[in-house]
Tab-separated table of C-alpha atoms and ligand atoms in Angstrom:
chain	number	residue	atom	x	y	z
A	1	MET	CA	-191.289	-4.975	-146.946
A	2	ALA	CA	-191.417	-6.591	-143.480
A	3	ILE	CA	-188.066	-7.197	-141.831
A	4	ALA	CA	-188.008	-10.982	-141.706
A	5	THR	CA	-186.157	-14.186	-142.444
A	6	ILE	CA	-188.263	-16.070	-144.992
A	7	ASN	CA	-186.671	-19.250	-146.302
A	8	PRO	CA	-186.719	-18.829	-150.115
A	9	ALA	CA	-186.479	-22.596	-150.581
A	10	ASN	CA	-189.936	-23.185	-149.067
A	11	GLY	CA	-191.534	-19.814	-148.321
A	12	GLU	CA	-191.599	-20.394	-144.561
A	13	THR	CA	-191.331	-17.301	-142.336
A	14	LEU	CA	-188.751	-18.196	-139.717
A	15	LYS	CA	-188.299	-14.978	-137.788
A	16	THR	CA	-189.636	-11.433	-137.900
A	17	PHE	CA	-188.114	-8.272	-136.476
A	18	ALA	CA	-189.803	-5.050	-135.409
A	19	PRO	CA	-188.256	-2.046	-137.146
A	20	LEU	CA	-186.490	0.416	-134.860
A	21	THR	CA	-188.624	3.271	-133.535
A	22	ALA	CA	-187.666	6.901	-134.177
A	23	GLU	CA	-186.285	7.102	-130.605
A	24	GLU	CA	-184.200	3.963	-131.083
A	25	ILE	CA	-182.749	5.397	-134.301
A	26	GLN	CA	-181.875	8.592	-132.411
A	27	SER	CA	-180.073	6.643	-129.756
A	28	LYS	CA	-178.049	4.690	-132.363
A	29	LEU	CA	-177.096	7.965	-134.049
A	30	ALA	CA	-175.995	9.416	-130.707
A	31	ARG	CA	-173.943	6.297	-129.977
A	32	GLY	CA	-172.362	6.442	-133.443
A	33	GLN	CA	-171.455	10.100	-133.036
A	34	SER	CA	-169.874	9.657	-129.635
A	35	ALA	CA	-168.026	6.587	-130.945
A	36	PHE	CA	-166.660	8.660	-133.834
A	37	VAL	CA	-165.226	11.349	-131.555
A	38	ARG	CA	-163.103	8.688	-129.852
A	39	TYR	CA	-162.609	6.310	-132.749
A	40	ARG	CA	-161.072	8.879	-135.095
A	41	LYS	CA	-158.192	9.179	-132.609
A	42	THR	CA	-157.411	5.461	-132.540
A	43	LYS	CA	-154.125	4.330	-134.067
A	44	MET	CA	-153.966	2.806	-137.537
A	45	GLY	CA	-152.190	-0.195	-136.019
A	46	ASP	CA	-155.106	-0.832	-133.646
A	47	ARG	CA	-157.679	-0.554	-136.421
A	48	ALA	CA	-155.614	-2.962	-138.528
A	49	ALA	CA	-155.376	-5.454	-135.657
A	50	TRP	CA	-159.164	-5.354	-135.142
A	51	LEU	CA	-159.767	-5.825	-138.852
A	52	HIS	CA	-157.395	-8.800	-138.882
A	53	ASN	CA	-159.422	-10.240	-135.991
A	54	ALA	CA	-162.585	-9.786	-138.070
A	55	ALA	CA	-160.893	-11.621	-140.950
A	56	ASP	CA	-159.963	-14.506	-138.639
A	57	LEU	CA	-163.547	-14.745	-137.358
A	58	LEU	CA	-164.879	-14.770	-140.923
A	59	ASP	CA	-162.544	-17.596	-141.874
A	60	LYS	CA	-163.112	-19.573	-138.696
A	61	ASN	CA	-166.906	-19.332	-138.778
A	62	ALA	CA	-167.381	-19.261	-142.553
A	63	GLU	CA	-169.726	-22.225	-142.487
A	64	GLU	CA	-171.941	-20.754	-139.767
A	65	TYR	CA	-172.188	-17.408	-141.612
A	66	GLY	CA	-172.704	-19.219	-144.916
A	67	LYS	CA	-175.711	-21.034	-143.459
A	68	ILE	CA	-177.302	-17.750	-142.379
A	69	MET	CA	-176.849	-16.328	-145.890
A	70	THR	CA	-178.263	-19.428	-147.578
A	71	LEU	CA	-181.194	-19.591	-145.195
A	72	GLU	CA	-182.136	-15.966	-145.771
A	73	MET	CA	-181.471	-15.476	-149.493
A	74	GLY	CA	-181.019	-18.919	-151.041
A	75	LYS	CA	-177.540	-18.937	-152.585
A	76	PRO	CA	-175.903	-22.385	-152.634
A	77	LEU	CA	-174.138	-22.996	-149.331
A	78	LYS	CA	-170.749	-23.562	-150.955
A	79	SER	CA	-170.824	-20.077	-152.510
A	80	ALA	CA	-172.067	-18.572	-149.250
A	81	ILE	CA	-169.072	-20.061	-147.418
A	82	ALA	CA	-166.790	-18.751	-150.170
A	83	GLU	CA	-168.377	-15.324	-149.720
A	84	ALA	CA	-167.556	-15.249	-145.997
A	85	LYS	CA	-163.950	-16.148	-146.856
A	86	LYS	CA	-163.781	-13.431	-149.501
A	87	CYS	CA	-164.831	-10.940	-146.812
A	88	ALA	CA	-161.780	-12.048	-144.804
A	89	LEU	CA	-159.627	-11.130	-147.827
A	90	VAL	CA	-160.991	-7.603	-148.084
A	91	CYS	CA	-160.483	-7.091	-144.345
A	92	ARG	CA	-156.854	-8.209	-144.583
A	93	TYR	CA	-156.289	-6.162	-147.724
A	94	TYR	CA	-157.338	-2.901	-146.071
A	95	ALA	CA	-155.753	-3.798	-142.723
A	96	ASP	CA	-152.423	-4.209	-144.555
A	97	ASN	CA	-152.667	-1.339	-147.042
A	98	ALA	CA	-154.785	1.451	-145.552
A	99	ALA	CA	-151.905	3.223	-143.799
A	100	ASP	CA	-150.122	3.509	-147.136
A	101	PHE	CA	-153.288	4.594	-148.996
A	102	LEU	CA	-153.929	7.323	-146.422
A	103	LYS	CA	-150.453	8.705	-145.851
A	104	ASP	CA	-149.823	12.441	-146.376
A	105	ILE	CA	-149.110	13.403	-149.987
A	106	PRO	CA	-146.542	16.212	-150.298
A	107	SER	CA	-147.132	18.811	-152.995
A	108	GLU	CA	-145.309	21.705	-154.647
A	109	SER	CA	-146.736	25.131	-153.696
A	110	ASP	CA	-145.712	28.702	-152.932
A	111	GLY	CA	-145.564	27.929	-149.187
A	112	SER	CA	-142.621	26.457	-147.342
A	113	SER	CA	-144.449	23.164	-147.415
A	114	ALA	CA	-147.789	21.783	-148.517
A	115	PHE	CA	-149.420	18.403	-148.432
A	116	VAL	CA	-152.707	16.562	-148.607
A	117	ARG	CA	-153.964	14.793	-145.510
A	118	TYR	CA	-156.783	12.244	-145.559
A	119	GLN	CA	-159.115	12.531	-142.593
A	120	PRO	CA	-162.291	10.684	-141.634
A	121	LEU	CA	-165.695	12.280	-142.159
A	122	GLY	CA	-167.805	10.743	-139.376
A	123	ILE	CA	-170.870	8.518	-139.591
A	124	ILE	CA	-171.346	6.941	-143.017
A	125	LEU	CA	-174.665	5.274	-143.817
A	126	ALA	CA	-174.527	2.107	-145.931
A	127	VAL	CA	-177.754	0.910	-147.581
A	128	MET	CA	-177.056	-2.595	-148.799
A	129	PRO	CA	-178.693	-5.340	-150.885
A	130	TRP	CA	-179.370	-8.962	-150.054
A	131	ASN	CA	-177.614	-10.601	-153.008
A	132	PHE	CA	-174.107	-10.713	-151.523
A	133	PRO	CA	-175.270	-10.018	-147.996
A	134	PHE	CA	-171.817	-10.217	-146.380
A	135	TRP	CA	-169.520	-9.169	-149.209
A	136	GLN	CA	-171.346	-5.944	-150.079
A	137	VAL	CA	-171.172	-4.840	-146.450
A	138	PHE	CA	-167.551	-5.764	-145.765
A	139	ARG	CA	-166.296	-4.084	-148.909
A	140	PHE	CA	-167.806	-0.878	-147.522
A	141	ALA	CA	-166.956	-1.444	-143.862
A	142	ALA	CA	-163.282	-2.437	-144.159
A	143	PRO	CA	-162.051	0.768	-145.847
A	144	ALA	CA	-164.489	3.009	-143.951
A	145	LEU	CA	-163.311	1.730	-140.571
A	146	MET	CA	-159.628	1.882	-141.540
A	147	ALA	CA	-160.123	5.517	-142.598
A	148	GLY	CA	-161.469	6.310	-139.110
A	149	ASN	CA	-165.128	6.625	-140.047
A	150	VAL	CA	-167.911	4.840	-138.224
A	151	GLY	CA	-170.617	2.881	-140.031
A	152	LEU	CA	-174.373	2.542	-139.861
A	153	LEU	CA	-175.813	-0.355	-141.844
A	154	LYS	CA	-179.329	-0.415	-143.239
A	155	HIS	CA	-179.381	-3.865	-144.773
A	156	ALA	CA	-182.065	-5.298	-147.047
A	157	SER	CA	-185.184	-6.294	-145.118
A	158	ASN	CA	-184.903	-9.982	-146.095
A	159	VAL	CA	-181.442	-10.497	-144.544
A	160	PRO	CA	-181.780	-9.208	-140.950
A	161	GLN	CA	-179.837	-12.092	-139.417
A	162	CYS	CA	-176.927	-11.445	-141.785
A	163	ALA	CA	-177.015	-7.785	-140.712
A	164	LEU	CA	-176.924	-8.709	-137.036
A	165	ALA	CA	-174.164	-11.272	-137.556
A	166	ILE	CA	-171.978	-8.661	-139.291
A	167	GLU	CA	-172.450	-6.195	-136.422
A	168	GLU	CA	-171.478	-8.964	-134.020
A	169	ILE	CA	-168.335	-9.894	-136.002
A	170	ILE	CA	-167.105	-6.303	-135.981
A	171	SER	CA	-167.811	-5.930	-132.297
A	172	GLN	CA	-166.198	-9.287	-131.400
A	173	ALA	CA	-163.153	-8.308	-133.439
A	174	GLY	CA	-162.493	-5.540	-130.911
A	175	PHE	CA	-163.734	-2.393	-132.630
A	176	PRO	CA	-165.025	0.090	-130.025
A	177	GLU	CA	-168.711	0.102	-129.168
A	178	GLY	CA	-170.715	2.101	-131.700
A	179	ALA	CA	-168.060	1.967	-134.448
A	180	PHE	CA	-170.360	-0.170	-136.586
A	181	GLN	CA	-174.074	-0.550	-135.920
A	182	THR	CA	-176.883	-2.308	-137.703
A	183	LEU	CA	-180.145	-0.409	-137.987
A	184	LEU	CA	-183.081	-2.730	-138.522
A	185	ILE	CA	-185.222	-0.260	-140.443
A	186	GLY	CA	-187.356	-0.278	-143.569
A	187	ALA	CA	-186.595	1.718	-146.716
A	188	SER	CA	-189.060	4.445	-145.723
A	189	GLN	CA	-187.031	5.201	-142.585
A	190	VAL	CA	-183.814	5.879	-144.503
A	191	GLU	CA	-184.692	9.503	-145.275
A	192	SER	CA	-184.649	10.589	-141.634
A	193	VAL	CA	-181.233	8.986	-141.146
A	194	ILE	CA	-179.599	10.664	-144.164
A	195	ALA	CA	-181.124	13.983	-143.182
A	196	ASP	CA	-179.613	13.833	-139.701
A	197	ASP	CA	-176.707	16.253	-139.254
A	198	ARG	CA	-174.554	13.572	-137.656
A	199	VAL	CA	-174.569	11.463	-140.826
A	200	GLN	CA	-171.924	12.789	-143.214
A	201	ALA	CA	-172.316	10.644	-146.324
A	202	ALA	CA	-174.037	7.558	-147.695
A	203	THR	CA	-173.420	4.660	-150.017
A	204	LEU	CA	-176.098	2.484	-151.605
A	205	THR	CA	-175.844	-0.733	-153.532
A	206	GLY	CA	-179.094	-1.763	-155.127
A	207	SER	CA	-181.662	-0.736	-157.693
A	208	GLU	CA	-181.896	2.459	-159.671
A	209	PRO	CA	-185.043	3.793	-157.939
A	210	ALA	CA	-183.477	3.247	-154.506
A	211	GLY	CA	-180.241	4.932	-155.614
A	212	ALA	CA	-182.054	7.889	-157.142
A	213	SER	CA	-184.135	8.342	-154.001
A	214	LEU	CA	-181.154	8.193	-151.649
A	215	ALA	CA	-179.029	10.510	-153.816
A	216	SER	CA	-181.766	13.095	-154.135
A	217	ILE	CA	-182.311	13.241	-150.378
A	218	ALA	CA	-178.558	13.370	-149.776
A	219	GLY	CA	-178.275	16.093	-152.419
A	220	LYS	CA	-180.847	18.191	-150.601
A	221	HIS	CA	-178.645	17.994	-147.514
A	222	ILE	CA	-175.353	18.444	-149.459
A	223	LYS	CA	-173.988	15.037	-148.566
A	224	LYS	CA	-171.735	12.891	-150.662
A	225	THR	CA	-173.008	9.582	-152.030
A	226	VAL	CA	-171.589	6.554	-153.796
A	227	LEU	CA	-174.050	4.496	-155.837
A	228	GLU	CA	-173.503	0.933	-157.061
A	229	LEU	CA	-176.601	0.134	-159.086
A	230	GLY	CA	-177.725	-2.340	-161.701
A	231	GLY	CA	-175.903	-3.839	-164.634
A	232	SER	CA	-176.797	-5.500	-167.922
A	233	ASP	CA	-173.293	-6.649	-168.665
A	234	PRO	CA	-172.412	-7.847	-172.158
A	235	PHE	CA	-170.440	-11.061	-172.598
A	236	ILE	CA	-168.983	-10.718	-176.083
A	237	VAL	CA	-167.537	-13.730	-177.883
A	238	LEU	CA	-165.687	-13.086	-181.149
A	239	ASP	CA	-164.402	-15.446	-183.858
A	240	SER	CA	-160.909	-16.025	-182.444
A	241	ALA	CA	-162.136	-16.803	-178.916
A	242	ASP	CA	-161.521	-20.001	-176.998
A	243	ILE	CA	-165.121	-21.163	-177.306
A	244	ASP	CA	-165.038	-23.890	-174.660
A	245	GLY	CA	-163.416	-21.540	-172.165
A	246	ALA	CA	-165.983	-18.856	-172.946
A	247	VAL	CA	-168.891	-21.292	-172.572
A	248	ALA	CA	-167.631	-22.536	-169.199
A	249	MET	CA	-166.971	-19.044	-167.839
A	250	GLY	CA	-170.136	-17.648	-169.404
A	251	THR	CA	-172.201	-20.255	-167.596
A	252	THR	CA	-170.589	-19.383	-164.267
A	253	ALA	CA	-170.863	-15.665	-165.002
A	254	ARG	CA	-174.590	-15.950	-165.690
A	255	MET	CA	-175.512	-18.452	-162.975
A	256	LEU	CA	-173.430	-17.288	-160.020
A	257	ASN	CA	-175.647	-16.475	-157.053
A	258	ASN	CA	-178.672	-18.034	-158.782
A	259	GLY	CA	-178.318	-15.421	-161.509
A	260	GLN	CA	-178.730	-12.508	-159.101
A	261	SER	CA	-175.504	-10.589	-159.469
A	262	CYS	CA	-175.142	-7.017	-160.685
A	263	ILE	CA	-172.085	-8.047	-162.733
A	264	ALA	CA	-173.554	-11.270	-164.091
A	265	ALA	CA	-173.109	-11.895	-167.814
A	266	LYS	CA	-176.636	-10.970	-168.831
A	267	ARG	CA	-176.351	-10.419	-172.579
A	268	PHE	CA	-174.379	-12.940	-174.627
A	269	ILE	CA	-173.285	-11.177	-177.809
A	270	VAL	CA	-171.763	-13.731	-180.121
A	271	SER	CA	-170.168	-13.445	-183.547
A	272	GLU	CA	-172.299	-15.101	-186.251
A	273	ALA	CA	-169.487	-17.385	-187.468
A	274	ILE	CA	-169.305	-19.201	-184.116
A	275	ALA	CA	-172.819	-18.508	-182.788
A	276	ASP	CA	-174.322	-21.962	-183.547
A	277	GLU	CA	-171.469	-23.808	-181.891
A	278	PHE	CA	-171.442	-21.461	-178.887
A	279	GLN	CA	-175.219	-21.682	-178.459
A	280	GLN	CA	-175.232	-25.501	-178.573
A	281	LYS	CA	-172.417	-25.738	-176.059
A	282	LEU	CA	-174.037	-23.193	-173.740
A	283	LEU	CA	-177.289	-25.131	-173.897
A	284	ALA	CA	-175.479	-28.384	-173.116
A	285	LYS	CA	-173.843	-26.729	-170.104
A	286	PHE	CA	-177.147	-25.299	-168.831
A	287	GLN	CA	-178.712	-28.786	-169.120
A	288	THR	CA	-176.183	-30.106	-166.608
A	289	LEU	CA	-177.017	-27.535	-163.902
A	290	LYS	CA	-178.792	-28.877	-160.866
A	291	VAL	CA	-181.553	-26.730	-159.375
A	292	GLY	CA	-182.528	-27.586	-155.822
A	293	ASP	CA	-182.011	-27.242	-152.090
A	294	PRO	CA	-179.334	-24.571	-151.637
A	295	MET	CA	-178.054	-26.309	-148.495
A	296	SER	CA	-177.127	-29.382	-150.589
A	297	GLU	CA	-173.530	-29.867	-151.638
A	298	ASP	CA	-174.395	-30.743	-155.256
A	299	THR	CA	-176.819	-27.876	-155.956
A	300	ASP	CA	-175.748	-25.367	-158.610
A	301	ILE	CA	-178.795	-23.125	-158.509
A	302	GLY	CA	-180.955	-22.444	-155.491
A	303	PRO	CA	-184.200	-20.467	-155.264
A	304	LEU	CA	-184.437	-16.783	-156.087
A	305	ALA	CA	-184.258	-14.640	-152.976
A	306	THR	CA	-187.912	-13.594	-152.836
A	307	ALA	CA	-191.179	-14.553	-154.493
A	308	SER	CA	-191.421	-11.112	-156.080
A	309	ILE	CA	-188.016	-11.482	-157.762
A	310	ARG	CA	-189.130	-14.837	-159.189
A	311	ASP	CA	-192.403	-13.297	-160.393
A	312	GLU	CA	-190.595	-10.391	-161.978
A	313	ILE	CA	-188.185	-12.531	-163.984
A	314	ALA	CA	-191.047	-14.849	-165.002
A	315	ASP	CA	-192.980	-11.828	-166.220
A	316	GLN	CA	-190.006	-10.414	-168.165
A	317	VAL	CA	-189.452	-13.767	-169.891
A	318	GLN	CA	-193.136	-14.230	-170.666
A	319	LYS	CA	-193.500	-10.743	-172.157
A	320	SER	CA	-190.366	-11.222	-174.266
A	321	VAL	CA	-191.696	-14.557	-175.550
A	322	GLU	CA	-195.079	-13.025	-176.372
A	323	MET	CA	-193.198	-10.428	-178.416
A	324	GLY	CA	-191.317	-13.117	-180.373
A	325	ALA	CA	-188.302	-14.310	-178.350
A	326	LYS	CA	-187.585	-18.067	-178.483
A	327	VAL	CA	-186.978	-20.219	-175.405
A	328	LEU	CA	-184.108	-22.682	-175.807
A	329	ILE	CA	-184.368	-24.092	-172.295
A	330	GLY	CA	-186.363	-23.229	-169.154
A	331	GLY	CA	-188.708	-20.269	-169.459
A	332	LYS	CA	-191.212	-20.883	-166.650
A	333	PRO	CA	-191.006	-20.918	-162.833
A	334	LEU	CA	-190.832	-24.399	-161.317
A	335	ALA	CA	-194.000	-25.665	-159.690
A	336	GLY	CA	-194.074	-26.409	-155.964
A	337	LYS	CA	-192.769	-24.624	-152.898
A	338	GLY	CA	-189.958	-22.089	-153.016
A	339	ASN	CA	-188.922	-19.408	-155.498
A	340	PHE	CA	-187.284	-21.727	-158.010
A	341	TYR	CA	-186.680	-20.615	-161.591
A	342	PRO	CA	-184.753	-22.858	-164.006
A	343	PRO	CA	-181.715	-21.996	-166.141
A	344	THR	CA	-183.141	-20.315	-169.221
A	345	ILE	CA	-181.828	-19.166	-172.599
A	346	LEU	CA	-183.711	-16.719	-174.818
A	347	THR	CA	-182.765	-16.226	-178.487
A	348	GLU	CA	-184.147	-14.204	-181.413
A	349	ILE	CA	-184.843	-11.360	-179.033
A	350	PRO	CA	-186.972	-8.512	-180.418
A	351	VAL	CA	-185.524	-5.028	-180.021
A	352	GLU	CA	-188.518	-3.674	-178.103
A	353	SER	CA	-188.842	-6.637	-175.720
A	354	PRO	CA	-187.848	-6.559	-172.034
A	355	ALA	CA	-185.047	-9.037	-172.878
A	356	ASN	CA	-183.397	-6.271	-174.868
A	357	THR	CA	-184.294	-3.283	-172.738
A	358	GLU	CA	-184.295	-4.391	-169.080
A	359	GLU	CA	-181.918	-5.890	-166.542
A	360	PHE	CA	-182.683	-9.612	-165.987
A	361	PHE	CA	-181.950	-10.443	-162.340
A	362	GLY	CA	-182.202	-14.239	-162.438
A	363	PRO	CA	-180.791	-17.302	-164.259
A	364	VAL	CA	-181.738	-16.204	-167.771
A	365	ALA	CA	-179.160	-15.822	-170.548
A	366	LEU	CA	-180.087	-13.452	-173.376
A	367	PHE	CA	-178.503	-14.547	-176.640
A	368	PHE	CA	-177.717	-12.119	-179.478
A	369	ARG	CA	-175.899	-12.700	-182.784
A	370	VAL	CA	-173.757	-10.024	-184.426
A	371	LYS	CA	-171.860	-9.799	-187.720
A	372	ASN	CA	-168.634	-8.267	-186.446
A	373	ILE	CA	-166.961	-6.278	-183.698
A	374	ASP	CA	-168.643	-3.033	-184.791
A	375	GLU	CA	-172.062	-4.536	-184.227
A	376	ALA	CA	-170.891	-6.184	-180.998
A	377	ILE	CA	-169.681	-2.906	-179.502
A	378	ALA	CA	-172.762	-1.005	-180.667
A	379	LEU	CA	-175.063	-3.590	-179.055
A	380	ALA	CA	-172.967	-3.764	-175.887
A	381	ASN	CA	-173.329	0.002	-175.490
A	382	ALA	CA	-177.033	0.109	-176.383
A	383	THR	CA	-178.108	0.149	-172.747
A	384	PRO	CA	-178.449	2.912	-170.188
A	385	LEU	CA	-176.345	0.787	-167.821
A	386	GLY	CA	-172.547	0.564	-167.722
A	387	LEU	CA	-171.234	-1.659	-164.965
A	388	GLY	CA	-168.979	-4.399	-166.365
A	389	ALA	CA	-168.211	-6.108	-169.667
A	390	SER	CA	-166.456	-9.300	-170.670
A	391	VAL	CA	-164.934	-9.787	-174.106
A	392	TRP	CA	-163.525	-13.012	-175.506
A	393	THR	CA	-161.026	-12.697	-178.350
A	394	ASN	CA	-157.459	-13.578	-179.210
A	395	ASN	CA	-157.188	-10.773	-181.728
A	396	GLU	CA	-155.178	-7.831	-180.365
A	397	GLN	CA	-156.926	-5.177	-182.433
A	398	GLU	CA	-160.355	-6.376	-181.354
A	399	ARG	CA	-159.185	-6.482	-177.762
A	400	ASP	CA	-157.896	-2.894	-177.926
A	401	ARG	CA	-161.072	-1.643	-179.550
A	402	ALA	CA	-163.238	-3.286	-176.909
A	403	ILE	CA	-161.121	-1.805	-174.100
A	404	GLU	CA	-161.334	1.637	-175.659
A	405	GLU	CA	-164.929	1.710	-176.885
A	406	ILE	CA	-167.086	-0.268	-174.471
A	407	GLU	CA	-168.957	1.949	-172.029
A	408	ALA	CA	-168.499	0.266	-168.649
A	409	GLY	CA	-166.759	0.731	-165.318
A	410	ALA	CA	-164.733	-2.438	-165.935
A	411	ILE	CA	-163.787	-4.657	-168.835
A	412	PHE	CA	-162.389	-8.162	-168.463
A	413	VAL	CA	-160.724	-9.755	-171.485
A	414	ASN	CA	-160.979	-13.557	-171.714
A	415	GLY	CA	-162.325	-13.735	-168.173
A	416	LEU	CA	-165.531	-13.125	-166.261
A	417	VAL	CA	-166.243	-9.812	-164.576
A	418	LYS	CA	-165.507	-10.111	-160.888
A	419	SER	CA	-164.738	-7.977	-157.861
A	420	ASP	CA	-161.279	-8.117	-156.326
A	421	PRO	CA	-160.160	-6.047	-153.308
A	422	ARG	CA	-157.100	-4.900	-155.313
A	423	LEU	CA	-159.125	-3.483	-158.236
A	424	PRO	CA	-161.587	-0.585	-158.164
A	425	PHE	CA	-165.230	-1.526	-158.661
A	426	GLY	CA	-168.109	0.631	-159.883
A	427	GLY	CA	-170.115	1.756	-162.858
A	428	ILE	CA	-170.853	4.580	-165.252
A	429	LYS	CA	-174.116	5.779	-166.847
A	430	ARG	CA	-177.118	4.622	-164.821
A	431	SER	CA	-175.074	1.931	-163.059
A	432	GLY	CA	-173.999	4.619	-160.606
A	433	TYR	CA	-170.920	6.566	-159.641
A	434	GLY	CA	-167.984	6.392	-157.302
A	435	ARG	CA	-165.783	3.383	-156.692
A	436	GLU	CA	-165.406	0.728	-154.047
A	437	LEU	CA	-162.321	-1.375	-153.300
A	438	SER	CA	-158.640	-0.675	-153.976
A	439	ILE	CA	-157.086	2.727	-153.172
A	440	GLN	CA	-159.928	4.536	-154.950
A	441	GLY	CA	-162.506	2.949	-152.645
A	442	ILE	CA	-160.927	4.178	-149.423
A	443	HIS	CA	-160.677	7.723	-150.811
A	444	GLU	CA	-164.433	8.042	-151.358
A	445	PHE	CA	-165.295	8.786	-147.739
A	446	VAL	CA	-162.485	10.999	-146.482
A	447	ASN	CA	-161.830	14.688	-146.188
A	448	ILE	CA	-159.035	15.342	-148.666
A	449	LYS	CA	-157.592	18.183	-146.624
A	450	THR	CA	-155.150	20.610	-148.214
A	451	VAL	CA	-152.472	21.794	-145.775
A	452	TRP	CA	-150.339	24.844	-146.677
A	453	ILE	CA	-147.631	26.195	-144.385
A	454	LYS	CA	-145.794	29.496	-144.900
D	1	NAP	P1	-183.233	-2.555	-153.824
D	1	NAP	O1	-184.658	-2.876	-153.752
D	1	NAP	O2	-182.829	-1.235	-154.338
D	1	NAP	O3	-182.669	-2.792	-152.352
D	1	NAP	C1	-181.344	-2.460	-152.004
D	1	NAP	C2	-181.350	-1.756	-150.651
D	1	NAP	O4	-181.960	-0.475	-150.798
D	1	NAP	C3	-182.160	-2.482	-149.581
D	1	NAP	O5	-181.532	-2.281	-148.346
D	1	NAP	C4	-183.483	-1.762	-149.625
D	1	NAP	O6	-184.212	-1.855	-148.427
D	1	NAP	C5	-183.041	-0.346	-149.872
D	1	NAP	N1	-184.040	0.516	-150.486
D	1	NAP	C6	-184.991	0.170	-151.386
D	1	NAP	N2	-185.691	1.276	-151.747
D	1	NAP	C7	-185.170	2.317	-151.071
D	1	NAP	C8	-185.453	3.711	-151.002
D	1	NAP	N3	-186.420	4.256	-151.734
D	1	NAP	N4	-184.711	4.488	-150.189
D	1	NAP	C9	-183.715	3.961	-149.456
D	1	NAP	N5	-183.408	2.639	-149.446
D	1	NAP	C10	-184.113	1.837	-150.267
D	1	NAP	O7	-182.399	-3.557	-154.697
D	1	NAP	P2	-182.637	-5.101	-154.900
D	1	NAP	O8	-183.771	-5.268	-155.813
D	1	NAP	O9	-182.680	-5.766	-153.595
D	1	NAP	O10	-181.255	-5.479	-155.604
D	1	NAP	C11	-181.163	-5.670	-156.958
D	1	NAP	C12	-180.513	-4.500	-157.664
D	1	NAP	O11	-179.272	-4.157	-157.053
D	1	NAP	C13	-180.163	-4.884	-159.078
D	1	NAP	O12	-180.452	-3.824	-159.951
D	1	NAP	C14	-178.667	-5.143	-159.015
D	1	NAP	O13	-178.018	-5.076	-160.243
D	1	NAP	C15	-178.244	-4.117	-158.025
D	1	NAP	N6	-176.928	-4.447	-157.439
D	1	NAP	C16	-175.857	-3.686	-157.765
D	1	NAP	C17	-174.597	-3.997	-157.271
D	1	NAP	C18	-173.383	-3.170	-157.626
D	1	NAP	O14	-172.365	-3.330	-156.981
D	1	NAP	N7	-173.444	-2.302	-158.617
D	1	NAP	C19	-174.450	-5.089	-156.423
D	1	NAP	C20	-175.569	-5.846	-156.104
D	1	NAP	C21	-176.817	-5.498	-156.620
D	1	NAP	P3	-185.476	-2.869	-148.265
D	1	NAP	O15	-184.932	-4.233	-148.423
D	1	NAP	O16	-185.962	-2.579	-146.891
D	1	NAP	O17	-186.439	-2.502	-149.351
């Protein structure tokens, strides 16, 4: 994919960027390595002050950064501005807590003393997706920088201006030169970067094939990876649930970011006794959503980020319909310029159809009816993915069973699945491994050094 800003609202190519040459990559690696040698010795207090500066810049210029995001990947401007502000939160969270998360941990031993010390590893490569083009990067960068690592960012090829803006924010905040660099490179150039001896570890947020490729190359070179991959999160609504609350949150959970979120509510699994009412109310809610120019204040759903994403979701819906699924609303891309796809609900989904077997990365809700909690849990788990899950019930036993039995990295009861700097985030099964955010996130890329003294 060419590295370019292509406005998803009208298909216009606004700016293209030449990928770095092999020599330019070498020089960035050399700069990163020499930055690390100095940066690892900087004081926690200095790193925290720089990260607070980054947070202030993100807040102050949220609208400017929001416009870059919306221009490049099409999310409604109001959510893009909110995303920039959320990045400020994660910066402040790690600026305020990292020293505590990384302090020495004393341990019993047969020596006179023993403890664990957390030390930085060096250059960490982050391969990031376009869907939350600021948030995904800052939730990696804030803990990595506080731990004394330096970062190299290979961002998605359709958000180069976001990538450059992030590098600029971190530099303007006062971090030393080379502590965080953007590499404008294509996916095929990632292998040479991971293989380089100066790169110690890598994290990737994105699709399964990309994650598998990165992890296998890293494995060959014995380097640690964290993978945050896809999700096909269930949104389970049981008899005792607050139906109106579930409908409102379910709509947000499915439509956030034009339906392109790894933790979106993709499969609505609803108890038969309340299914008709829930379905009608969900449909009524979807009918109110306004699709249009993502820069407009009153737009709920903008265009999908690229034409190929729109084509893929259109194809998945069409195949599912050909196999017997029913369309309640939407179901076909909108005519005209831009990658617009309308809010869609599919029901009566055949077991073999893509709607039951694949991740749907767009504004399409997949509706399933179940008899009871046993069927709900079985269906929720009948996927190779295991990122998040949301369950709606006011019955304590059902709640406890869902918490215990649903295979996911996170479960939210009577709420939508979301990321929060204070809570670990990540998946199981083919959704990946490792965790971001919270104390667990900062411990992913450190040397957990055992110290024993006689
Ligand atoms: P993608 O194609 O995998 O792209 C993600 C990043 O990986 C981009 O920077 C991309 O670069 C790069 N990449 C692609 N193929 C690669 C390869 N073979 N080797 C190294 N790098 C490679 O993902 P996407 O389609 O943009 O994003 C959608 C997927 O990401 C969905 O499955 C979604 O659920 C998942 N996701 C997961 C999370 C999470 O936290 N778990 C969050 C957001 C999204 P180019 O752009 O240059 O191809």
